[in-house]
Amino acid sequence: MLTNQSLRTGTKSSAVKKKERRQFITPKTAPYIFVAPAVLLFLGFMVYPILASLLLSFQTKVGGVYTFSGLDNYTRLFSDPLFYKSLGNTFIILLVQVPIMLFLAVVLAVFLNSTLLSMRGFYRVAFFTPAVTSLVAASVIFVLLLNKDYGLINYLLSLLGFDKVGWLTNSTWARVSLIAVTTWRWTGYNMVIILAGLQSIPHSLYEAASIDGASSVRKFFSITIPQLKPVLLFTFILSTIGSFQLFDEPYNLTGGGPNNATLTITYYLYNQGFEYFDFGYASAIAYVIVFFIAVLSWLQFRVVRDDS
Amino acid sequence: MRHKKKLQKILLHTFLLIGVVISLAPFYWMVVGATNPSGDILSFPPKLIPGTYLMENFKGLNESIDIIKALFNSAIIAILFVVISLLICSAAGFAFAKYKFKGNNLIFASFLLAMMVPYQATIIPLFQLFGSLDWINTYRAVLLPQLCYPFAIFLIRQNMRGLPDSLLEAARIDGAGELFIFFKIALPTMKPALAAVGIFLFTFQWNNFMWPLIVMTTQDNYTLPVALSTLAGLNSIDYGQLMLGTSISVIPVMAVFLILQKHFVSGILGGAVKE
């Protein structure tokens, strides 16, 4: 049905344009027509806003009108303690959470890839399940689990004889909680990607190593890790980008508190943009995020290239 | 040797089962919470068995945030998003995989590059744009920005490359038009990949939070995550209602995932890892 209709509209416009009928969509023009909707959306909702955001980051609102103010927003950023705090929080999460999560993901993936293991499908689904829940739902559940007075986690700790911990009300523990919830949500996701990487390593490599008498530890470091490198890089970059975009969890878990201990850079952007409606300043923060993601991705690429 | 292997196996399963409990326990606890009144959830020690308060919680929840409307908004937006986005992304993925044309590599590379740009860099101009078009607080505003989803295009392109050129050539010789080839030959053979990408897009949009939070300004337009978030932010939170609302937001996507998980996982992998 759809095909016929599209063909008919195709012929109508071709009647105006071209001498021959039914020649509007040819093998030559077809690819352009197929990519056109995507390209138009891309230009309108990606390229345009990225550029507009850059322009906006050099403007401030004066009497209700945005006017160019040079580097004002950026100089303001560099003397803004909250900006440094939110950037610092983001880096703490990045440096602590990402390695822990990827380590766990690699361990789980290697285990699930072992031929010794039964019920692999069950484990895979169980570990992946947190990744399909919304971050809001996850945060809401954990707000209660981590509640100081009534939370299940403090109850379990009390059984072991520990004191109640103010998971979401103490600055340090709030960060720990944020890291734990993020790890809970994303480990399985990374595990699945790494698992696929493991399965694409040719068996012959392991067989050859076995013939040469290599131990399984040796095989892991000499075959598995090097072969996994592109996949690990992929998960590293995804996780780095993810850390810089962390918003849903701190917003719903801690509201950025206590004492801004869990205020992430994206949360700060949101506050500036949609609490204070300072679009120029928020755009400058957005470009700081772009800058860090670009630099970190580039670094990660470099590290991998130098090694191989 | 035999014993050593058996011990290894037991240790492995113990380790993995602990992981499973950590992964799944919060869900169990959430469903239990949905069937209990707020007071029981806040008892110490916490109540860990299902109660009988489900209907009361539902009534209360529906009064607090109009859960039916939020469910409806989320469903409409997610379904429209999946259908339109799949059509647009698979057309683009097909073109990138199966045609040689000027700009092919350049356009594809810029799509890939866009995957690296955090979407925060786009939200403020988009908010202004939709404001000037008077589109704030509409489905359109939530739907449009992500319809061209580079990751989906990438996955579909990877899968489309497996489609034999000879098949397309044969169809052309038989006089088939390009649209016919796309809709009747390429798309049907791509069903598993489309299912995978479809679930991916559905979960993405169903769980999407920041952007709907920004553009949906009245309660009757809230999607589920936004509605839940406002419920959790109230001064006097009813935890039974909150847990029920969370369960309602999680269960559909979980069901879709569990039924189609084979496609889902393999589809994401198929594109993500192949070099």
Coordinates of C-alpha atoms in Angstrom, one line a residue:
Chain A
M1 CA 0.0 0.0 0.0
L2 CA 2.6 2.4 1.1
T3 CA 4.8 1.5 -1.8
N4 CA 2.1 2.2 -4.3
Q5 CA 1.2 5.5 -2.9
S6 CA 4.8 6.6 -2.7
L7 CA 5.3 5.5 -6.3
R8 CA 2.3 7.5 -7.4
T9 CA 3.4 10.7 -5.7
G10 CA 6.8 10.0 -7.2
T11 CA 5.4 9.9 -10.7
K12 CA 3.4 13.1 -10.2
S13 CA 6.4 15.2 -9.4
S14 CA 8.5 13.6 -12.1
A15 CA 5.9 14.6 -14.7
V16 CA 6.7 18.2 -13.9
K17 CA 10.4 17.8 -13.7
K18 CA 11.5 15.1 -16.1
K19 CA 10.6 14.1 -19.6
E20 CA 10.3 10.5 -18.8
R21 CA 7.6 9.1 -16.5
R22 CA 8.3 6.9 -13.6
Q23 CA 11.9 8.0 -13.5
F24 CA 11.9 10.2 -10.4
I25 CA 13.2 7.5 -8.2
T26 CA 16.0 5.8 -10.1
P27 CA 18.9 3.9 -8.7
K28 CA 20.8 7.2 -8.9
T29 CA 18.4 9.4 -7.0
A30 CA 17.1 6.7 -4.6
P31 CA 19.9 6.9 -2.0
Y32 CA 19.4 10.7 -1.8
I33 CA 15.7 10.3 -1.3
F34 CA 16.3 7.6 1.3
V35 CA 18.7 9.6 3.4
A36 CA 16.9 12.9 3.0
P37 CA 14.5 12.6 5.9
A38 CA 17.3 11.6 8.3
V39 CA 19.6 14.3 7.0
L40 CA 16.9 17.0 7.3
L41 CA 16.1 15.9 10.9
F42 CA 19.8 15.8 11.6
L43 CA 20.4 19.3 10.3
G44 CA 17.4 20.7 12.1
F45 CA 17.7 19.0 15.4
M46 CA 21.3 18.3 15.8
V47 CA 23.6 20.5 13.7
Y48 CA 21.5 23.6 14.1
P49 CA 21.2 23.4 17.9
I50 CA 24.9 22.5 18.3
L51 CA 25.9 25.6 16.4
A52 CA 23.2 27.8 18.0
S53 CA 24.4 26.6 21.4
L54 CA 28.0 27.6 20.5
L55 CA 26.8 31.1 19.5
L56 CA 24.6 31.3 22.6
S57 CA 27.5 30.5 24.8
F58 CA 29.0 33.9 23.8
Q59 CA 25.9 35.8 24.6
T60 CA 24.2 37.1 27.7
K61 CA 20.7 38.4 28.2
V62 CA 20.6 42.2 28.6
G63 CA 17.2 43.6 29.2
G64 CA 15.5 40.5 27.8
V65 CA 17.6 40.4 24.6
Y66 CA 20.6 38.1 24.0
T67 CA 23.6 40.2 23.0
F68 CA 27.2 39.2 22.3
S69 CA 29.4 39.5 25.3
G70 CA 32.5 37.8 24.1
L71 CA 34.0 35.3 26.6
D72 CA 32.0 36.6 29.6
N73 CA 30.2 33.3 30.2
Y74 CA 33.5 31.4 30.1
T75 CA 35.4 33.8 32.4
R76 CA 32.4 33.6 34.8
L77 CA 32.6 29.8 34.6
F78 CA 36.3 29.8 35.6
S79 CA 35.6 31.8 38.8
D80 CA 32.4 29.9 39.7
P81 CA 33.0 27.5 42.6
L82 CA 29.9 25.5 41.9
F83 CA 31.1 24.9 38.4
Y84 CA 34.4 23.5 39.8
K85 CA 32.4 21.5 42.3
S86 CA 30.1 19.9 39.8
L87 CA 33.0 19.2 37.4
G88 CA 35.0 17.6 40.3
N89 CA 32.0 15.5 41.3
T90 CA 31.7 14.3 37.7
F91 CA 35.3 13.4 37.5
I92 CA 35.2 11.5 40.9
I93 CA 32.3 9.5 39.5
L94 CA 34.1 8.9 36.2
L95 CA 37.3 7.8 37.8
V96 CA 35.8 5.6 40.5
Q97 CA 32.6 4.3 38.9
V98 CA 33.7 3.5 35.4
P99 CA 36.7 1.3 36.3
I100 CA 34.7 -0.6 38.9
M101 CA 31.9 -1.1 36.5
L102 CA 34.0 -2.2 33.5
F103 CA 36.0 -4.5 35.7
L104 CA 32.8 -6.2 37.0
A105 CA 31.5 -6.3 33.5
V106 CA 34.6 -8.0 32.1
V107 CA 34.6 -10.6 35.0
L108 CA 30.9 -11.4 34.5
A109 CA 31.3 -11.6 30.7
V110 CA 34.3 -14.0 31.0
F111 CA 32.4 -16.1 33.4
L112 CA 29.3 -16.2 31.2
N113 CA 31.4 -17.0 28.3
S114 CA 32.9 -20.1 30.0
T115 CA 31.8 -23.4 28.5
L116 CA 31.8 -24.8 32.0
L117 CA 28.8 -22.8 32.9
S118 CA 25.1 -23.9 32.6
M119 CA 22.1 -21.4 32.7
R120 CA 24.0 -18.8 30.8
G121 CA 20.9 -17.4 29.2
F122 CA 19.3 -16.9 32.6
Y123 CA 22.3 -15.1 34.0
R124 CA 22.6 -12.9 31.0
V125 CA 19.0 -11.8 31.2
A126 CA 19.1 -11.3 35.0
F127 CA 22.2 -9.1 34.7
F128 CA 20.8 -7.1 31.8
T129 CA 17.4 -6.5 33.4
P130 CA 18.4 -3.3 35.4
A131 CA 19.5 -1.8 32.1
V132 CA 16.0 -1.7 30.7
T133 CA 14.4 0.0 33.7
S134 CA 14.2 3.8 33.6
L135 CA 16.7 5.7 35.6
V136 CA 13.9 7.5 37.3
A137 CA 12.3 4.2 38.4
A138 CA 15.7 2.9 39.6
S139 CA 16.3 6.1 41.5
V140 CA 12.9 6.0 43.1
I141 CA 13.4 2.4 44.3
F142 CA 16.9 3.2 45.7
V143 CA 15.7 6.3 47.5
L144 CA 13.7 4.0 49.7
L145 CA 16.2 1.2 49.9
L146 CA 18.8 3.7 51.0
N147 CA 16.6 5.5 53.4
K148 CA 18.5 6.1 56.7
D149 CA 15.7 5.2 59.1
Y150 CA 13.6 2.7 57.2
G151 CA 15.7 1.4 54.3
L152 CA 16.2 -2.2 53.7
I153 CA 20.0 -1.8 53.3
N154 CA 20.4 -0.2 56.7
Y155 CA 18.2 -3.0 58.1
L156 CA 20.5 -5.6 56.6
L157 CA 23.5 -3.8 58.0
S158 CA 21.9 -3.6 61.4
L159 CA 21.6 -7.4 61.4
L160 CA 25.3 -7.5 60.9
G161 CA 25.8 -5.1 63.8
F162 CA 26.5 -1.9 61.9
D163 CA 25.2 1.5 62.7
K164 CA 22.7 3.2 60.5
V165 CA 24.3 5.0 57.5
G166 CA 23.0 8.2 56.1
W167 CA 23.3 7.0 52.6
L168 CA 21.7 10.0 50.9
T169 CA 22.2 12.6 53.6
N170 CA 26.0 12.4 54.2
S171 CA 28.1 14.0 51.4
T172 CA 30.5 11.1 51.1
W173 CA 27.9 8.4 51.3
A174 CA 25.7 10.2 48.9
R175 CA 28.5 9.9 46.3
V176 CA 29.0 6.3 47.1
S177 CA 25.3 5.7 46.7
L178 CA 25.2 7.5 43.4
I179 CA 28.2 5.4 42.2
A180 CA 26.5 2.2 43.5
V181 CA 23.2 2.9 41.8
T182 CA 24.9 3.8 38.5
T183 CA 27.0 0.6 38.6
W184 CA 23.8 -1.4 39.4
R185 CA 22.1 0.0 36.4
W186 CA 24.9 -0.2 33.8
T187 CA 27.1 -3.2 34.6
G188 CA 24.9 -5.7 32.8
Y189 CA 24.7 -3.5 29.7
N190 CA 28.5 -3.3 29.4
M191 CA 28.7 -7.0 30.2
V192 CA 26.5 -7.8 27.2
I193 CA 28.7 -5.7 24.8
I194 CA 31.9 -7.3 26.2
L195 CA 30.3 -10.8 25.9
A196 CA 29.7 -10.2 22.2
G197 CA 33.3 -9.1 21.9
L198 CA 34.5 -12.3 23.6
Q199 CA 32.3 -14.4 21.3
S200 CA 33.8 -12.9 18.2
I201 CA 37.4 -13.9 19.2
P202 CA 38.3 -16.9 16.9
H203 CA 38.5 -20.2 18.7
S204 CA 41.5 -21.2 16.8
L205 CA 43.6 -18.7 18.7
Y206 CA 42.8 -20.5 22.0
E207 CA 43.4 -23.9 20.4
A208 CA 46.8 -22.8 19.1
A209 CA 47.7 -21.5 22.6
S210 CA 46.6 -24.7 24.2
I211 CA 48.8 -26.7 21.9
D212 CA 51.7 -24.4 22.9
G213 CA 50.9 -25.2 26.5
A214 CA 49.6 -21.8 27.6
S215 CA 47.8 -21.6 31.0
S216 CA 44.3 -20.1 31.2
V217 CA 45.7 -17.0 32.9
R218 CA 48.2 -16.6 30.2
K219 CA 45.5 -17.1 27.5
F220 CA 43.4 -14.4 29.2
F221 CA 46.2 -11.8 29.1
S222 CA 47.8 -12.7 25.8
I223 CA 44.7 -13.4 23.8
T224 CA 41.5 -12.3 25.4
I225 CA 42.5 -8.8 26.6
P226 CA 44.3 -7.8 23.3
Q227 CA 41.5 -9.1 21.2
L228 CA 38.9 -7.3 23.4
K229 CA 40.6 -3.9 23.0
P230 CA 38.3 -2.3 20.5
V231 CA 35.3 -3.5 22.5
L232 CA 36.8 -2.2 25.7
L233 CA 37.5 1.1 24.1
F234 CA 33.9 1.3 22.9
T235 CA 32.5 0.6 26.4
F236 CA 35.1 3.1 27.9
I237 CA 34.0 5.9 25.6
L238 CA 30.3 5.1 26.1
S239 CA 30.8 5.2 29.9
T240 CA 32.8 8.4 29.8
I241 CA 30.0 10.1 27.8
G242 CA 27.5 8.6 30.2
S243 CA 29.3 10.0 33.2
F244 CA 29.3 13.5 31.8
Q245 CA 25.6 13.2 31.0
L246 CA 24.7 11.9 34.5
F247 CA 21.5 13.6 35.4
D248 CA 18.5 11.4 36.0
E249 CA 20.0 9.6 39.0
P250 CA 21.3 12.6 41.0
Y251 CA 18.1 14.6 40.2
N252 CA 15.9 11.8 41.6
L253 CA 18.2 10.3 44.1
T254 CA 19.7 13.2 46.0
G255 CA 18.5 16.4 44.2
G256 CA 22.2 17.1 43.8
G257 CA 22.7 17.3 47.6
P258 CA 23.7 17.1 50.3
N259 CA 25.8 20.3 50.0
N260 CA 26.1 19.8 46.2
A261 CA 28.1 16.7 46.7
T262 CA 26.2 14.9 43.9
L263 CA 25.7 18.0 41.7
T264 CA 27.0 16.7 38.3
I265 CA 28.0 18.9 35.4
T266 CA 24.9 18.1 33.5
Y267 CA 22.7 18.8 36.5
Y268 CA 24.4 22.1 36.9
L269 CA 23.7 22.9 33.2
Y270 CA 20.0 22.0 33.8
N271 CA 19.9 24.2 36.9
Q272 CA 21.4 27.2 35.0
G273 CA 19.2 26.6 31.9
F274 CA 15.9 25.6 33.3
E275 CA 15.8 26.8 36.9
Y276 CA 17.5 30.2 36.3
F277 CA 16.8 30.4 32.6
D278 CA 20.3 31.6 32.0
F279 CA 20.6 30.1 28.5
G280 CA 23.9 31.7 27.6
Y281 CA 25.7 30.5 30.7
A282 CA 24.1 27.0 30.4
S283 CA 25.3 26.8 26.8
A284 CA 28.9 27.6 28.0
I285 CA 28.6 24.7 30.4
A286 CA 27.3 22.5 27.5
Y287 CA 30.4 23.3 25.6
V288 CA 32.6 22.5 28.5
I289 CA 31.0 19.1 28.4
V290 CA 31.5 18.8 24.7
F291 CA 35.1 19.7 25.2
F292 CA 35.8 17.1 27.9
I293 CA 34.1 14.3 26.1
A294 CA 36.1 15.1 22.9
V295 CA 39.4 15.3 24.8
L296 CA 38.7 12.1 26.8
S297 CA 37.6 10.1 23.7
W298 CA 40.6 11.3 21.8
L299 CA 42.9 10.2 24.7
Q300 CA 41.3 6.8 24.9
F301 CA 41.7 6.3 21.1
R302 CA 45.4 7.3 21.5
V303 CA 46.0 4.9 24.3
V304 CA 44.7 2.0 22.3
R305 CA 46.6 3.0 19.1
D306 CA 49.9 3.4 20.9
D307 CA 49.6 0.0 22.4
S308 CA 49.0 -1.9 19.2
Chain B
M1 CA 41.1 -32.9 39.0
R2 CA 37.4 -33.8 38.8
H3 CA 36.9 -32.4 42.3
K4 CA 38.7 -29.2 41.5
K5 CA 36.4 -28.6 38.5
K6 CA 33.3 -29.2 40.6
L7 CA 34.5 -26.8 43.2
Q8 CA 35.2 -24.2 40.6
K9 CA 31.7 -24.6 39.2
I10 CA 30.1 -24.2 42.7
L11 CA 32.1 -21.1 43.4
L12 CA 31.2 -19.6 40.0
H13 CA 27.5 -20.2 40.5
T14 CA 27.6 -18.8 44.0
F15 CA 29.3 -15.7 42.8
L16 CA 26.9 -15.3 39.9
L17 CA 23.8 -15.9 42.0
I18 CA 24.9 -13.2 44.5
G19 CA 25.1 -11.0 41.4
V20 CA 21.6 -12.0 40.3
V21 CA 20.2 -11.3 43.7
I22 CA 21.7 -7.8 43.7
S23 CA 20.4 -7.2 40.2
L24 CA 16.9 -8.4 40.8
A25 CA 16.1 -7.8 44.5
P26 CA 15.2 -4.2 44.1
F27 CA 12.5 -5.2 41.6
Y28 CA 11.1 -7.8 44.1
W29 CA 11.0 -5.2 46.8
M30 CA 9.3 -2.7 44.5
V31 CA 6.5 -5.1 43.6
V32 CA 6.1 -6.0 47.3
G33 CA 5.9 -2.3 48.1
A34 CA 3.2 -1.8 45.4
T35 CA 0.9 -4.1 47.4
N36 CA 1.5 -2.6 50.8
P37 CA 0.3 0.7 52.4
S38 CA 2.9 3.4 52.9
G39 CA 3.1 2.7 56.6
D40 CA 4.1 -0.9 56.1
I41 CA 6.9 0.0 53.7
L42 CA 8.3 2.4 56.2
S43 CA 8.3 -0.2 59.0
F44 CA 11.6 -1.2 60.4
P45 CA 12.4 -4.1 59.9
P46 CA 10.9 -3.6 56.4
K47 CA 8.1 -5.8 55.2
L48 CA 9.2 -8.3 52.6
I49 CA 6.1 -10.2 51.7
P50 CA 3.3 -9.0 49.4
G51 CA 0.3 -7.3 51.0
T52 CA -3.3 -6.7 49.9
Y53 CA -3.3 -3.0 49.4
L54 CA -2.8 -2.9 45.6
M55 CA -6.2 -1.5 44.6
E56 CA -6.1 1.2 47.3
N57 CA -2.6 2.2 46.1
F58 CA -3.9 2.3 42.5
K59 CA -6.8 4.6 43.5
G60 CA -4.5 6.9 45.4
L61 CA -1.9 6.9 42.7
N62 CA -4.5 7.8 40.0
E63 CA -5.7 10.7 42.1
S64 CA -2.1 11.9 42.8
I65 CA -0.7 11.9 39.3
D66 CA -3.3 10.6 36.8
I67 CA -1.3 7.5 36.1
I68 CA -3.6 6.4 33.2
K69 CA -3.0 9.7 31.4
A70 CA 0.8 9.4 32.0
L71 CA 0.7 5.8 30.8
F72 CA -1.2 6.9 27.7
N73 CA 1.2 9.7 26.9
S74 CA 4.3 7.4 27.4
A75 CA 2.7 4.7 25.2
I76 CA 1.7 7.1 22.3
I77 CA 5.0 8.8 22.3
A78 CA 7.1 5.6 22.5
I79 CA 5.0 3.9 19.7
L80 CA 5.0 6.8 17.4
F81 CA 8.7 7.3 18.0
V82 CA 9.5 3.7 17.2
V83 CA 7.5 3.5 14.0
I84 CA 8.6 6.8 12.5
S85 CA 12.2 6.5 13.7
L86 CA 12.5 2.9 12.3
L87 CA 11.2 4.1 8.9
I88 CA 13.6 7.0 8.7
C89 CA 16.6 5.2 10.1
S90 CA 16.2 2.1 8.1
A91 CA 15.8 4.1 4.9
A92 CA 19.0 5.9 5.7
G93 CA 20.8 2.7 6.8
F94 CA 19.7 1.0 3.6
A95 CA 21.1 3.9 1.5
F96 CA 24.4 3.9 3.3
A97 CA 24.8 0.2 3.0
K98 CA 23.5 -0.5 -0.5
Y99 CA 24.2 2.5 -2.7
K100 CA 27.3 4.3 -3.9
F101 CA 26.5 8.0 -3.9
K102 CA 28.3 11.3 -3.4
G103 CA 28.5 12.1 0.2
N104 CA 27.8 8.6 1.4
N105 CA 30.8 8.4 3.6
L106 CA 30.8 12.1 4.6
I107 CA 27.2 12.0 5.8
F108 CA 27.6 8.7 7.6
A109 CA 30.7 9.9 9.3
S110 CA 29.0 13.0 10.5
F111 CA 26.1 10.9 11.9
L112 CA 28.7 8.8 13.8
L113 CA 30.4 11.9 15.1
A114 CA 27.1 13.2 16.3
M115 CA 26.8 10.1 18.5
M116 CA 29.8 11.5 20.5
V117 CA 28.2 14.9 21.0
P118 CA 26.4 15.1 24.3
Y119 CA 22.7 16.0 23.7
Q120 CA 22.9 18.6 26.4
A121 CA 24.7 20.7 23.8
T122 CA 21.4 20.8 21.8
I123 CA 18.7 21.2 24.4
I124 CA 18.8 24.9 25.0
P125 CA 18.5 26.0 21.3
L126 CA 15.9 23.3 20.8
F127 CA 13.9 24.6 23.8
Q128 CA 14.1 28.1 22.3
L129 CA 13.2 26.8 18.8
F130 CA 10.1 24.9 20.0
G131 CA 9.2 27.9 22.2
S132 CA 9.2 30.2 19.2
L133 CA 7.1 27.7 17.2
D134 CA 4.8 27.4 20.2
W135 CA 5.4 23.6 20.4
I136 CA 6.4 23.5 24.0
N137 CA 4.2 21.0 25.9
T138 CA 3.3 19.0 22.8
Y139 CA 4.1 15.4 21.7
R140 CA 5.9 16.8 18.7
A141 CA 8.5 18.5 20.9
V142 CA 9.3 15.3 22.7
L143 CA 9.3 13.2 19.5
L144 CA 11.2 15.3 16.9
P145 CA 14.7 15.8 18.2
Q146 CA 15.7 12.2 18.4
L147 CA 13.9 10.8 15.4
C148 CA 17.1 10.6 13.4
Y149 CA 18.9 8.3 15.9
P150 CA 22.5 7.8 14.7
F151 CA 23.0 4.6 16.7
A152 CA 19.9 3.1 15.1
I153 CA 21.1 4.1 11.6
F154 CA 24.5 2.6 12.4
L155 CA 23.0 -0.7 13.6
I156 CA 20.7 -1.0 10.6
R157 CA 23.5 -0.2 8.2
Q158 CA 25.6 -2.9 9.7
N159 CA 22.8 -5.4 9.3
M160 CA 21.9 -4.2 5.8
R161 CA 25.4 -4.8 4.5
G162 CA 24.7 -8.5 4.8
L163 CA 22.0 -8.2 2.2
P164 CA 23.3 -9.7 -1.1
D165 CA 23.7 -7.2 -3.9
S166 CA 22.7 -9.8 -6.5
L167 CA 19.3 -10.0 -4.9
L168 CA 18.7 -6.3 -5.5
E169 CA 20.2 -6.4 -9.0
A170 CA 17.9 -9.3 -9.9
A171 CA 14.9 -7.3 -8.7
R172 CA 16.0 -4.3 -10.7
I173 CA 16.3 -6.4 -13.9
D174 CA 12.8 -7.7 -13.2
G175 CA 11.7 -4.1 -13.3
A176 CA 11.3 -3.4 -9.6
G177 CA 11.5 0.2 -8.5
E178 CA 13.8 1.3 -5.8
L179 CA 11.0 1.8 -3.3
F180 CA 9.7 -1.6 -4.0
I181 CA 13.1 -3.0 -3.4
F182 CA 13.3 -1.2 -0.1
F183 CA 9.9 -2.0 1.2
K184 CA 9.3 -5.4 -0.2
I185 CA 12.8 -6.9 -0.3
A186 CA 15.2 -5.1 2.1
L187 CA 12.8 -4.4 5.0
P188 CA 11.2 -7.9 5.3
T189 CA 14.6 -9.6 5.4
M190 CA 15.7 -7.2 8.1
K191 CA 12.9 -8.2 10.5
P192 CA 15.1 -9.5 13.3
A193 CA 17.4 -6.5 13.1
L194 CA 14.4 -4.1 13.0
A195 CA 12.9 -5.8 16.0
A196 CA 16.1 -5.4 17.9
V197 CA 16.5 -1.7 17.0
G198 CA 12.8 -1.2 17.6
I199 CA 13.0 -2.5 21.2
F200 CA 16.1 -0.4 21.7
L201 CA 14.3 2.7 20.5
F202 CA 11.2 1.8 22.6
T203 CA 13.2 1.4 25.8
F204 CA 15.1 4.6 25.1
Q205 CA 11.9 6.7 24.6
W206 CA 9.9 5.0 27.3
N207 CA 12.6 5.8 29.9
N208 CA 13.6 9.2 28.5
F209 CA 13.5 11.7 31.2
M210 CA 15.4 15.0 30.9
W211 CA 14.0 16.2 27.7
P212 CA 10.3 15.4 28.5
L213 CA 10.9 17.0 31.9
I214 CA 12.0 20.2 30.1
V215 CA 9.3 20.4 27.4
M216 CA 6.3 18.9 29.1
T217 CA 5.0 21.7 31.3
T218 CA 1.5 20.6 32.4
Q219 CA 0.6 17.5 34.3
D220 CA -1.8 16.1 31.7
N221 CA 1.2 15.9 29.3
Y222 CA 3.7 14.3 31.6
T223 CA 5.2 11.0 30.6
L224 CA 5.5 8.2 33.2
P225 CA 9.1 9.0 34.3
V226 CA 8.3 12.7 34.7
A227 CA 5.0 12.0 36.5
L228 CA 6.9 9.6 38.8
S229 CA 9.6 12.1 39.5
T230 CA 7.0 14.7 40.5
L231 CA 5.3 12.2 42.7
A232 CA 8.6 11.3 44.4
G233 CA 9.3 15.0 44.9
L234 CA 6.0 15.8 46.8
N235 CA 6.4 16.8 50.4
S236 CA 4.3 14.0 51.8
I237 CA 5.1 11.0 49.7
D238 CA 2.9 8.0 49.7
Y239 CA 5.4 5.2 49.3
G240 CA 2.9 2.5 48.4
Q241 CA 1.7 4.7 45.5
L242 CA 5.2 5.5 44.5
M243 CA 6.2 1.8 44.4
L244 CA 3.1 0.9 42.4
G245 CA 3.8 3.7 39.9
T246 CA 7.3 2.5 39.5
S247 CA 6.1 -1.0 39.0
I248 CA 3.7 0.2 36.3
S249 CA 6.5 2.1 34.5
V250 CA 8.9 -0.9 34.6
I251 CA 6.6 -3.8 33.9
P252 CA 5.7 -3.1 30.2
V253 CA 9.3 -2.6 29.1
M254 CA 10.5 -5.5 31.1
A255 CA 7.9 -7.8 29.5
V256 CA 8.8 -6.6 26.0
F257 CA 12.5 -7.2 26.9
L258 CA 11.9 -10.6 28.3
I259 CA 9.9 -11.8 25.4
L260 CA 12.2 -10.5 22.8
Q261 CA 15.5 -10.5 24.7
K262 CA 17.2 -12.8 22.2
H263 CA 16.7 -10.4 19.3
F264 CA 17.3 -7.4 21.5
V265 CA 20.7 -8.5 22.8
S266 CA 21.9 -10.0 19.5
G267 CA 20.7 -7.0 17.5
I268 CA 22.6 -4.5 19.6
L269 CA 25.6 -6.6 19.5
G270 CA 25.4 -7.3 15.8
G271 CA 26.1 -3.7 15.1
A272 CA 28.0 -2.6 18.1
V273 CA 31.0 -4.8 17.8
K274 CA 31.5 -5.7 14.1
E275 CA 34.3 -3.6 12.8

